[in-house]
Amino acid sequence: MTAYSQIESPVGPLLLAADEAGLREILFVNGRHHPRPDPSWKHDSAPFKKIIEQLRAYFAGEREGFDLPLAPRGTPFQQKVWKRLCEIPYGETISYGELAKQIGNPQASRAVGLANGSNPIPIVIPCHRVIGSNGKLTGYGGGLPIKEKLLALERKQLTLL
C-alpha cells in the first residue's frame, strides 16, 4: 500500500509517496504537471516523519545528505543514473556529459538527461546538481528557479528556512 503526505517547503508544497520498500516519489505540487495523489494511495503522515525531519534540516542548511530507504521505480539505466546522482558531492555540479562518462557510457548524455528528468525523488536524489556542459542551468521538474535555489543553498549562498 502506498501512503502519501503533503508538506510545505521553502520551494513550494511537496507531495511525498512511500510504501514498505521506501520513499517512492517527491512531487512538486506547483511544478509543470500539478500532481495529485493516486486514488489508490492512502493519506498517512506517519511514514514520513524521518523524511520530513531530514528535508527540513536540508532546507535549513544543516544537512548535506539523506539517510532514507529509497525505492524509485525505473529502468535499469535510470536506476544506474539515479545511483550515480547520489554520489555527486553536496554543493558540486557536473554536466550531463560528465555523468554519462561516469556511468561508463560517454555517448549517452541525452539519455542521461532523460533519466535525470525522470527522477521520481528530486532533492533527495540530487538531479539539481546536473547542469549543461556550458555551465548553465537546464531543465528541472520543479522549474529552474527551484533548481537555482537548491544550488544556492548548497553553496551556502542562501538559507531556505
C-alpha positions as CSV (number, residue, x, y, z in Angstrom):
1,M,0.0,0.0,0.0
2,T,1.3,3.4,-0.9
3,A,0.9,6.2,1.6
4,Y,1.2,9.9,0.9
5,S,1.5,13.1,2.6
6,Q,2.0,16.7,1.6
7,I,4.3,19.2,3.3
8,E,5.1,22.9,2.8
9,S,8.7,23.6,1.9
10,P,10.7,26.7,1.0
11,V,10.4,25.6,-2.6
12,G,6.7,25.1,-2.5
13,P,4.4,22.3,-1.4
14,L,5.8,18.8,-1.9
15,L,3.8,15.6,-2.3
16,L,5.5,12.6,-0.8
17,A,4.7,9.0,-1.6
18,A,6.2,5.8,0.0
19,D,5.4,2.2,0.6
20,E,7.0,-0.6,2.6
21,A,10.1,-0.6,0.3
22,G,10.8,3.1,0.9
23,L,10.3,6.6,-0.5
24,R,8.9,6.3,-4.0
25,E,8.3,9.9,-5.0
26,I,8.7,13.6,-4.2
27,L,6.5,15.7,-6.4
28,F,6.5,19.5,-6.8
29,V,2.8,20.4,-6.4
30,N,3.4,23.7,-8.2
31,G,5.5,22.0,-10.9
32,R,4.8,21.5,-14.5
33,H,2.4,18.7,-14.1
34,H,0.5,19.8,-10.9
35,P,0.5,16.2,-9.5
36,R,-2.3,14.8,-7.3
37,P,-2.2,11.7,-5.2
38,D,-3.1,8.5,-7.0
39,P,-6.6,7.4,-6.0
40,S,-5.2,4.1,-4.7
41,W,-2.9,5.9,-2.2
42,K,-3.8,6.3,1.4
43,H,-3.2,9.6,3.2
44,D,-1.0,8.9,6.2
45,S,1.7,11.2,7.6
46,A,3.2,8.7,10.0
47,P,5.6,7.0,7.4
48,F,7.1,10.4,6.5
49,K,8.4,11.6,9.9
50,K,12.0,10.9,9.1
51,I,11.9,12.3,5.6
52,I,10.2,15.5,6.8
53,E,12.8,15.9,9.5
54,Q,15.6,15.4,7.0
55,L,14.1,17.7,4.4
56,R,13.7,20.5,7.0
57,A,17.3,20.1,8.1
58,Y,18.4,20.2,4.5
59,F,16.5,23.3,3.7
60,A,17.9,24.9,6.9
61,G,21.4,24.2,5.6
62,E,22.0,21.7,8.5
63,R,22.1,18.5,6.4
64,E,24.1,17.7,3.3
65,G,22.7,14.2,2.6
66,F,19.9,11.9,3.3
67,D,19.7,8.6,5.1
68,L,16.5,7.1,4.0
69,P,15.3,3.9,2.3
70,L,14.7,4.9,-1.3
71,A,12.6,2.9,-3.8
72,P,12.4,4.8,-7.1
73,R,10.8,2.9,-9.9
74,G,12.6,3.0,-13.2
75,T,14.6,1.1,-15.9
76,P,18.0,-0.4,-15.1
77,F,19.6,2.5,-17.0
78,Q,17.6,5.1,-15.0
79,Q,18.5,3.3,-11.7
80,K,22.2,3.5,-12.7
81,V,21.9,7.2,-13.4
82,W,20.0,7.9,-10.2
83,K,22.5,5.9,-8.1
84,R,25.3,8.0,-9.5
85,L,23.4,11.2,-8.8
86,C,23.5,10.3,-5.1
87,E,27.3,10.3,-5.3
88,I,27.6,13.9,-6.5
89,P,29.0,15.8,-3.5
90,Y,26.8,18.4,-1.9
91,G,27.4,21.8,-3.3
92,E,29.0,20.5,-6.5
93,T,27.7,20.2,-10.1
94,I,28.6,18.1,-13.1
95,S,27.5,18.1,-16.7
96,Y,25.2,15.6,-18.4
97,G,28.2,14.5,-20.5
98,E,30.4,14.0,-17.4
99,L,27.7,12.0,-15.8
100,A,27.4,9.8,-18.9
101,K,31.2,9.2,-18.8
102,Q,31.0,8.3,-15.1
103,I,28.4,5.6,-15.7
104,G,30.6,4.2,-18.5
105,N,28.6,5.4,-21.5
106,P,30.2,8.7,-22.7
107,Q,27.9,8.9,-25.8
108,A,24.7,8.8,-23.7
109,S,24.5,12.4,-22.4
110,R,21.0,12.8,-23.9
111,A,19.8,9.5,-22.4
112,V,21.3,10.6,-19.1
113,G,19.4,13.9,-19.4
114,L,16.2,12.0,-19.9
115,A,16.9,9.7,-16.9
116,N,17.7,12.7,-14.9
117,G,14.5,14.4,-15.9
118,S,12.6,11.2,-14.9
119,N,14.0,11.2,-11.4
120,P,11.0,10.5,-9.1
121,I,12.7,11.6,-5.9
122,P,14.2,15.1,-6.6
123,I,16.1,16.9,-3.8
124,V,16.9,13.5,-2.1
125,I,18.3,12.1,-5.4
126,P,20.0,15.4,-6.3
127,C,19.3,15.7,-10.0
128,H,19.5,19.5,-9.5
129,R,23.3,19.1,-9.4
130,V,23.5,18.3,-13.1
131,I,24.0,21.2,-15.4
132,G,24.7,21.9,-19.1
133,S,28.2,21.5,-20.4
134,N,28.4,25.3,-20.8
135,G,27.8,25.7,-17.1
136,K,24.2,26.9,-17.5
137,L,21.2,25.5,-15.7
138,T,19.0,23.3,-17.8
139,G,15.5,21.9,-17.2
140,Y,14.2,20.9,-13.8
141,G,10.9,19.3,-13.0
142,G,10.2,21.9,-10.3
143,G,11.3,24.7,-12.6
144,L,14.7,26.4,-13.0
145,P,14.1,28.9,-10.1
146,I,13.9,25.9,-7.7
147,K,17.0,24.3,-9.2
148,E,18.8,27.7,-8.7
149,K,17.6,27.9,-5.1
150,L,18.7,24.4,-4.2
151,L,22.2,25.0,-5.7
152,A,22.5,28.4,-3.9
153,L,21.5,26.7,-0.7
154,E,24.2,24.1,-1.2
155,R,26.8,26.7,-2.0
156,K,25.9,28.4,1.3
157,Q,24.6,31.5,-0.6
158,L,21.1,31.1,0.7
159,T,19.2,29.7,3.7
160,L,15.8,28.5,2.7
161,L,14.3,28.3,6.2
